[in-house]
């Protein structure tokens, strides 16, 4: 059973461009979570989605960030008009139910030049 | 979710047991104790979780005190590959929010 997959693993963008980060949950998992880890800082929750629905987006910045988890395909975290402060590692996790343990992907490291 | 307190760092000799403590004095009856670790810059890895009974799996053992105000994660025979930041997290059962709240964790260094 393949684990959580994220791509790309590394992404470089210039200021003002858009970044799209993809996450494929473990097989059978319909709950997806996104976390961000800024350099030298801890992991912070961003958003929790369950197929086609955003359940909790309390950790998402109010502007430029959005997330979706369509009926078919991976979950997407989208960052518009990136700034240098968006440089971070973005981790996706999935779980079978919302109260089960979460399994994390390897992360996408975003660098904004 | 309740807060947890962990030592910032710990050392352990290779082959010895690593005992990582965690205080969660404000834990409520419907909250589990979860442990994750993050090796270098990899994605966090689930280790174990428990409610009130001690738990053991192939990776570690979790000892929860009777009053549930603290717990200890035990790696029975630490190896160099166990060097990582270990996070103790309390999380409500049937937490509709689903999110994990990570603290600063304990940086465990396993030395030869």
PDB file of C-alpha atoms in Angstrom:
ATOM      1  CA  UNK A   1       0.000   0.000   0.000  1.00  0.00           C
ATOM      2  CA  UNK A   2       1.705   3.157  -1.192  1.00  0.00           C
ATOM      3  CA  UNK A   3       2.060   5.932   1.307  1.00  0.00           C
ATOM      4  CA  UNK A   4       1.077   9.547   0.935  1.00  0.00           C
ATOM      5  CA  UNK A   5       2.607  11.023  -2.186  1.00  0.00           C
ATOM      6  CA  UNK A   6       3.441  14.637  -2.768  1.00  0.00           C
ATOM      7  CA  UNK A   7       4.747  16.364  -5.850  1.00  0.00           C
ATOM      8  CA  UNK A   8       6.766  18.132  -6.747  1.00  0.00           C
ATOM      9  CA  UNK A   9       9.308  17.465  -3.999  1.00  0.00           C
ATOM     10  CA  UNK A  10      11.050  20.738  -4.711  1.00  0.00           C
ATOM     11  CA  UNK A  11       9.509  23.803  -6.309  1.00  0.00           C
ATOM     12  CA  UNK A  12      11.188  27.099  -7.144  1.00  0.00           C
ATOM     13  CA  UNK A  13       9.107  30.135  -7.966  1.00  0.00           C
ATOM     14  CA  UNK A  14       9.820  33.822  -8.475  1.00  0.00           C
ATOM     15  CA  UNK A  15       7.915  36.402  -6.507  1.00  0.00           C
ATOM     16  CA  UNK A  16       4.466  36.930  -7.977  1.00  0.00           C
ATOM     17  CA  UNK A  17       4.164  33.519  -9.597  1.00  0.00           C
ATOM     18  CA  UNK A  18       1.729  30.800  -8.597  1.00  0.00           C
ATOM     19  CA  UNK A  19       2.652  27.586  -6.785  1.00  0.00           C
ATOM     20  CA  UNK A  20       0.584  24.400  -7.000  1.00  0.00           C
ATOM     21  CA  UNK A  21       1.360  21.591  -4.598  1.00  0.00           C
ATOM     22  CA  UNK A  22      -0.218  18.172  -5.050  1.00  0.00           C
ATOM     23  CA  UNK A  23      -1.016  15.469  -2.544  1.00  0.00           C
ATOM     24  CA  UNK A  24      -2.282  11.949  -3.195  1.00  0.00           C
ATOM     25  CA  UNK A  25      -3.541  10.361   0.025  1.00  0.00           C
ATOM     26  CA  UNK A  26      -3.078   6.752   0.996  1.00  0.00           C
ATOM     27  CA  UNK A  27      -5.457   4.361  -0.710  1.00  0.00           C
ATOM     28  CA  UNK A  28      -8.837   4.429   0.962  1.00  0.00           C
ATOM     29  CA  UNK A  29      -8.170   7.641   2.897  1.00  0.00           C
ATOM     30  CA  UNK A  30     -10.657  10.425   2.308  1.00  0.00           C
ATOM     31  CA  UNK A  31      -9.350  12.896   4.905  1.00  0.00           C
ATOM     32  CA  UNK A  32      -6.462  15.179   3.915  1.00  0.00           C
ATOM     33  CA  UNK A  33      -4.556  17.738   5.988  1.00  0.00           C
ATOM     34  CA  UNK A  34      -1.986  20.323   4.979  1.00  0.00           C
ATOM     35  CA  UNK A  35       0.733  21.593   7.315  1.00  0.00           C
ATOM     36  CA  UNK A  36       3.470  24.150   6.816  1.00  0.00           C
ATOM     37  CA  UNK A  37       6.914  24.241   8.377  1.00  0.00           C
ATOM     38  CA  UNK A  38       8.744  27.535   8.034  1.00  0.00           C
ATOM     39  CA  UNK A  39      12.552  27.443   8.288  1.00  0.00           C
ATOM     40  CA  UNK A  40      13.666  26.726  11.853  1.00  0.00           C
ATOM     41  CA  UNK A  41      10.052  26.638  13.061  1.00  0.00           C
ATOM     42  CA  UNK A  42       7.529  24.010  14.050  1.00  0.00           C
ATOM     43  CA  UNK A  43       4.796  22.376  12.039  1.00  0.00           C
ATOM     44  CA  UNK A  44       1.606  24.415  11.746  1.00  0.00           C
ATOM     45  CA  UNK A  45      -1.770  23.150  10.648  1.00  0.00           C
ATOM     46  CA  UNK A  46      -3.220  24.896   7.629  1.00  0.00           C
ATOM     47  CA  UNK A  47      -6.347  23.146   6.352  1.00  0.00           C
ATOM     48  CA  UNK A  48      -8.357  19.939   6.641  1.00  0.00           C
ATOM     49  CA  UNK A  49     -10.388  18.621   3.722  1.00  0.00           C
ATOM     50  CA  UNK A  50     -12.642  15.669   3.183  1.00  0.00           C
ATOM     51  CA  UNK A  51     -13.537  14.792  -0.389  1.00  0.00           C
ATOM     52  CA  UNK A  52     -14.866  17.960  -2.056  1.00  0.00           C
ATOM     53  CA  UNK A  53     -15.351  19.721   1.294  1.00  0.00           C
ATOM     54  CA  UNK A  54     -13.201  22.039   3.368  1.00  0.00           C
ATOM     55  CA  UNK A  55     -13.792  21.065   6.991  1.00  0.00           C
ATOM     56  CA  UNK A  56     -11.367  23.360   8.809  1.00  0.00           C
ATOM     57  CA  UNK A  57      -9.304  26.131   7.243  1.00  0.00           C
ATOM     58  CA  UNK A  58      -8.482  27.931  10.471  1.00  0.00           C
ATOM     59  CA  UNK A  59      -4.738  27.793   9.759  1.00  0.00           C
ATOM     60  CA  UNK A  60      -4.855  29.123   6.229  1.00  0.00           C
ATOM     61  CA  UNK A  61      -3.631  32.653   5.535  1.00  0.00           C
ATOM     62  CA  UNK A  62      -6.601  34.801   4.584  1.00  0.00           C
ATOM     63  CA  UNK A  63      -5.268  35.793   1.188  1.00  0.00           C
ATOM     64  CA  UNK A  64      -3.517  34.058  -1.709  1.00  0.00           C
ATOM     65  CA  UNK A  65      -3.871  30.515  -0.297  1.00  0.00           C
ATOM     66  CA  UNK A  66      -6.532  28.013  -1.298  1.00  0.00           C
ATOM     67  CA  UNK A  67      -6.992  24.263  -1.132  1.00  0.00           C
ATOM     68  CA  UNK A  68      -9.205  21.720  -2.795  1.00  0.00           C
ATOM     69  CA  UNK A  69      -9.736  17.975  -2.739  1.00  0.00           C
ATOM     70  CA  UNK A  70     -11.839  17.047  -5.758  1.00  0.00           C
ATOM     71  CA  UNK A  71     -13.882  13.892  -6.121  1.00  0.00           C
ATOM     72  CA  UNK A  72     -11.256  12.542  -8.496  1.00  0.00           C
ATOM     73  CA  UNK A  73      -7.572  13.284  -8.308  1.00  0.00           C
ATOM     74  CA  UNK A  74      -5.168  14.661  -5.746  1.00  0.00           C
ATOM     75  CA  UNK A  75      -5.623  17.422  -3.249  1.00  0.00           C
ATOM     76  CA  UNK A  76      -4.151  20.723  -4.392  1.00  0.00           C
ATOM     77  CA  UNK A  77      -2.718  23.530  -2.270  1.00  0.00           C
ATOM     78  CA  UNK A  78      -2.516  26.662  -4.356  1.00  0.00           C
ATOM     79  CA  UNK A  79      -0.532  29.753  -3.483  1.00  0.00           C
ATOM     80  CA  UNK A  80      -1.071  32.770  -5.697  1.00  0.00           C
ATOM     81  CA  UNK A  81       1.408  35.633  -6.105  1.00  0.00           C
ATOM     82  CA  UNK A  82       4.032  33.974  -3.935  1.00  0.00           C
ATOM     83  CA  UNK A  83       6.276  36.058  -1.689  1.00  0.00           C
ATOM     84  CA  UNK A  84       9.612  35.173  -0.092  1.00  0.00           C
ATOM     85  CA  UNK A  85       7.869  34.490   3.222  1.00  0.00           C
ATOM     86  CA  UNK A  86       6.025  31.572   1.604  1.00  0.00           C
ATOM     87  CA  UNK A  87       9.318  29.653   1.358  1.00  0.00           C
ATOM     88  CA  UNK A  88       8.771  26.606   3.527  1.00  0.00           C
ATOM     89  CA  UNK A  89       8.200  22.866   3.575  1.00  0.00           C
ATOM     90  CA  UNK A  90       4.574  21.949   2.972  1.00  0.00           C
ATOM     91  CA  UNK A  91       3.459  18.573   4.256  1.00  0.00           C
ATOM     92  CA  UNK A  92       0.307  16.709   3.443  1.00  0.00           C
ATOM     93  CA  UNK A  93      -1.169  13.987   5.632  1.00  0.00           C
ATOM     94  CA  UNK A  94      -4.111  11.635   5.236  1.00  0.00           C
ATOM     95  CA  UNK A  95      -6.225   9.498   7.512  1.00  0.00           C
ATOM     96  CA  UNK A  96      -8.932   6.890   7.195  1.00  0.00           C
ATOM     97  CA  UNK A  97     -11.320   8.763   9.484  1.00  0.00           C
ATOM     98  CA  UNK A  98     -10.867  12.132  11.154  1.00  0.00           C
ATOM     99  CA  UNK A  99     -10.056  10.507  14.497  1.00  0.00           C
ATOM    100  CA  UNK A 100      -7.483   8.024  13.141  1.00  0.00           C
ATOM    101  CA  UNK A 101      -3.736   8.552  13.030  1.00  0.00           C
ATOM    102  CA  UNK A 102      -2.471  10.727  10.222  1.00  0.00           C
ATOM    103  CA  UNK A 103       0.212   9.548   7.810  1.00  0.00           C
ATOM    104  CA  UNK A 104       2.436  12.175   6.288  1.00  0.00           C
ATOM    105  CA  UNK A 105       3.974  12.563   2.882  1.00  0.00           C
ATOM    106  CA  UNK A 106       7.600  13.547   2.231  1.00  0.00           C
ATOM    107  CA  UNK A 107       6.721  17.189   1.736  1.00  0.00           C
ATOM    108  CA  UNK A 108       7.186  19.822  -0.950  1.00  0.00           C
ATOM    109  CA  UNK A 109       9.948  22.336  -0.371  1.00  0.00           C
ATOM    110  CA  UNK A 110       8.973  25.659  -1.868  1.00  0.00           C
ATOM    111  CA  UNK A 111      11.636  28.258  -2.508  1.00  0.00           C
ATOM    112  CA  UNK A 112      10.592  31.722  -3.599  1.00  0.00           C
ATOM    113  CA  UNK A 113      13.322  33.765  -5.248  1.00  0.00           C
TER     114      UNK A 113
ATOM    115  CA  UNK B   1      -6.675  20.395  22.640  1.00  0.00           C
ATOM    116  CA  UNK B   2      -4.544  20.291  25.758  1.00  0.00           C
ATOM    117  CA  UNK B   3      -0.995  21.561  25.760  1.00  0.00           C
ATOM    118  CA  UNK B   4       2.018  19.338  26.303  1.00  0.00           C
ATOM    119  CA  UNK B   5       5.432  20.005  27.814  1.00  0.00           C
ATOM    120  CA  UNK B   6       8.540  18.155  26.681  1.00  0.00           C
ATOM    121  CA  UNK B   7      12.267  18.619  27.332  1.00  0.00           C
ATOM    122  CA  UNK B   8      13.939  20.507  24.528  1.00  0.00           C
ATOM    123  CA  UNK B   9      16.658  17.935  23.962  1.00  0.00           C
ATOM    124  CA  UNK B  10      17.957  14.583  25.160  1.00  0.00           C
ATOM    125  CA  UNK B  11      20.905  12.333  24.451  1.00  0.00           C
ATOM    126  CA  UNK B  12      20.905   8.553  24.391  1.00  0.00           C
ATOM    127  CA  UNK B  13      23.651   6.005  23.831  1.00  0.00           C
ATOM    128  CA  UNK B  14      23.189   3.671  20.897  1.00  0.00           C
ATOM    129  CA  UNK B  15      21.698   0.350  21.961  1.00  0.00           C
ATOM    130  CA  UNK B  16      20.253   1.735  25.188  1.00  0.00           C
ATOM    131  CA  UNK B  17      16.618   2.525  25.863  1.00  0.00           C
ATOM    132  CA  UNK B  18      15.506   6.060  25.133  1.00  0.00           C
ATOM    133  CA  UNK B  19      12.830   7.320  27.513  1.00  0.00           C
ATOM    134  CA  UNK B  20      11.116  10.498  26.351  1.00  0.00           C
ATOM    135  CA  UNK B  21       8.811  12.162  28.880  1.00  0.00           C
ATOM    136  CA  UNK B  22       5.783  14.315  28.219  1.00  0.00           C
ATOM    137  CA  UNK B  23       3.583  16.266  30.607  1.00  0.00           C
ATOM    138  CA  UNK B  24      -0.053  16.850  29.737  1.00  0.00           C
ATOM    139  CA  UNK B  25      -1.518  17.856  33.075  1.00  0.00           C
ATOM    140  CA  UNK B  26      -4.653  19.414  31.579  1.00  0.00           C
ATOM    141  CA  UNK B  27      -5.611  16.421  29.460  1.00  0.00           C
ATOM    142  CA  UNK B  28      -9.304  15.630  29.506  1.00  0.00           C
ATOM    143  CA  UNK B  29     -11.005  12.261  29.555  1.00  0.00           C
ATOM    144  CA  UNK B  30     -11.734  12.170  25.840  1.00  0.00           C
ATOM    145  CA  UNK B  31      -8.199  12.954  24.677  1.00  0.00           C
ATOM    146  CA  UNK B  32      -5.645  10.500  23.325  1.00  0.00           C
ATOM    147  CA  UNK B  33      -1.867  10.873  23.605  1.00  0.00           C
ATOM    148  CA  UNK B  34      -0.127  10.626  20.224  1.00  0.00           C
ATOM    149  CA  UNK B  35       3.580  10.466  19.431  1.00  0.00           C
ATOM    150  CA  UNK B  36       5.140  11.433  16.124  1.00  0.00           C
ATOM    151  CA  UNK B  37       8.736  11.999  15.110  1.00  0.00           C
ATOM    152  CA  UNK B  38      10.420  13.973  12.374  1.00  0.00           C
ATOM    153  CA  UNK B  39      13.774  12.774  11.129  1.00  0.00           C
ATOM    154  CA  UNK B  40      15.806  15.675   9.762  1.00  0.00           C
ATOM    155  CA  UNK B  41      13.548  17.373   7.218  1.00  0.00           C
ATOM    156  CA  UNK B  42      11.395  14.384   6.350  1.00  0.00           C
ATOM    157  CA  UNK B  43       7.650  14.191   6.847  1.00  0.00           C
ATOM    158  CA  UNK B  44       6.520  13.416  10.383  1.00  0.00           C
ATOM    159  CA  UNK B  45       6.176   9.725  11.140  1.00  0.00           C
ATOM    160  CA  UNK B  46       3.423   8.292  13.311  1.00  0.00           C
ATOM    161  CA  UNK B  47       4.805   6.211  16.180  1.00  0.00           C
ATOM    162  CA  UNK B  48       2.077   5.241  18.618  1.00  0.00           C
ATOM    163  CA  UNK B  49      -0.952   6.496  20.509  1.00  0.00           C
ATOM    164  CA  UNK B  50      -2.949   5.569  23.588  1.00  0.00           C
ATOM    165  CA  UNK B  51      -5.818   6.589  25.827  1.00  0.00           C
ATOM    166  CA  UNK B  52      -5.089   5.210  29.283  1.00  0.00           C
ATOM    167  CA  UNK B  53      -3.600   1.757  28.920  1.00  0.00           C
ATOM    168  CA  UNK B  54       0.031   1.167  28.085  1.00  0.00           C
ATOM    169  CA  UNK B  55       0.591   0.413  24.426  1.00  0.00           C
ATOM    170  CA  UNK B  56       3.350  -1.341  22.495  1.00  0.00           C
ATOM    171  CA  UNK B  57       4.027  -1.784  18.827  1.00  0.00           C
ATOM    172  CA  UNK B  58       7.001  -2.669  16.679  1.00  0.00           C
ATOM    173  CA  UNK B  59       8.481   0.805  17.051  1.00  0.00           C
ATOM    174  CA  UNK B  60       7.984   1.766  20.675  1.00  0.00           C
ATOM    175  CA  UNK B  61       6.113   1.489  23.953  1.00  0.00           C
ATOM    176  CA  UNK B  62       3.900   4.143  25.473  1.00  0.00           C
ATOM    177  CA  UNK B  63       3.494   4.312  29.228  1.00  0.00           C
ATOM    178  CA  UNK B  64       0.683   6.558  30.489  1.00  0.00           C
ATOM    179  CA  UNK B  65       0.439   7.320  34.194  1.00  0.00           C
ATOM    180  CA  UNK B  66      -2.706   6.319  36.028  1.00  0.00           C
ATOM    181  CA  UNK B  67      -3.839   9.943  36.399  1.00  0.00           C
ATOM    182  CA  UNK B  68      -3.045  10.477  32.678  1.00  0.00           C
ATOM    183  CA  UNK B  69      -1.185  13.685  33.418  1.00  0.00           C
ATOM    184  CA  UNK B  70       2.046  12.435  31.907  1.00  0.00           C
ATOM    185  CA  UNK B  71       3.423   9.762  29.624  1.00  0.00           C
ATOM    186  CA  UNK B  72       6.730   8.289  28.480  1.00  0.00           C
ATOM    187  CA  UNK B  73       7.664   7.065  25.044  1.00  0.00           C
ATOM    188  CA  UNK B  74      10.200   4.261  25.184  1.00  0.00           C
ATOM    189  CA  UNK B  75      12.432   3.247  22.306  1.00  0.00           C
ATOM    190  CA  UNK B  76      13.808  -0.007  23.702  1.00  0.00           C
ATOM    191  CA  UNK B  77      17.083  -0.193  21.757  1.00  0.00           C
ATOM    192  CA  UNK B  78      17.863   3.179  20.217  1.00  0.00           C
ATOM    193  CA  UNK B  79      19.845   3.292  16.993  1.00  0.00           C
ATOM    194  CA  UNK B  80      21.504   6.195  15.207  1.00  0.00           C
ATOM    195  CA  UNK B  81      18.510   6.272  12.849  1.00  0.00           C
ATOM    196  CA  UNK B  82      16.264   7.160  15.785  1.00  0.00           C
ATOM    197  CA  UNK B  83      17.878  10.603  15.977  1.00  0.00           C
ATOM    198  CA  UNK B  84      14.920  12.917  15.381  1.00  0.00           C
ATOM    199  CA  UNK B  85      12.550  15.435  16.927  1.00  0.00           C
ATOM    200  CA  UNK B  86       9.834  13.634  18.887  1.00  0.00           C
ATOM    201  CA  UNK B  87       6.438  15.248  19.328  1.00  0.00           C
ATOM    202  CA  UNK B  88       3.914  14.410  22.018  1.00  0.00           C
ATOM    203  CA  UNK B  89       0.414  15.549  21.056  1.00  0.00           C
ATOM    204  CA  UNK B  90      -2.927  15.238  22.823  1.00  0.00           C
ATOM    205  CA  UNK B  91      -5.955  15.043  20.627  1.00  0.00           C
ATOM    206  CA  UNK B  92      -9.657  14.628  21.332  1.00  0.00           C
ATOM    207  CA  UNK B  93     -11.432  11.438  20.401  1.00  0.00           C
ATOM    208  CA  UNK B  94     -13.737  12.052  17.450  1.00  0.00           C
ATOM    209  CA  UNK B  95     -12.073  15.420  16.984  1.00  0.00           C
ATOM    210  CA  UNK B  96     -14.133  16.842  14.184  1.00  0.00           C
ATOM    211  CA  UNK B  97     -11.387  19.297  13.404  1.00  0.00           C
ATOM    212  CA  UNK B  98      -8.893  16.498  12.796  1.00  0.00           C
ATOM    213  CA  UNK B  99      -5.836  18.705  13.115  1.00  0.00           C
ATOM    214  CA  UNK B 100      -2.677  17.889  15.027  1.00  0.00           C
ATOM    215  CA  UNK B 101      -1.162  20.681  17.094  1.00  0.00           C
ATOM    216  CA  UNK B 102       2.616  20.286  17.180  1.00  0.00           C
ATOM    217  CA  UNK B 103       4.702  21.824  19.938  1.00  0.00           C
ATOM    218  CA  UNK B 104       8.464  22.201  19.857  1.00  0.00           C
ATOM    219  CA  UNK B 105       9.098  18.544  20.641  1.00  0.00           C
ATOM    220  CA  UNK B 106      12.196  16.851  22.057  1.00  0.00           C
ATOM    221  CA  UNK B 107      15.297  16.658  19.911  1.00  0.00           C
ATOM    222  CA  UNK B 108      16.720  13.201  20.592  1.00  0.00           C
ATOM    223  CA  UNK B 109      20.342  12.594  19.673  1.00  0.00           C
ATOM    224  CA  UNK B 110      21.456   8.982  19.661  1.00  0.00           C
ATOM    225  CA  UNK B 111      25.214   8.784  20.002  1.00  0.00           C
ATOM    226  CA  UNK B 112      27.565   5.881  19.191  1.00  0.00           C
TER     227      UNK B 112
END
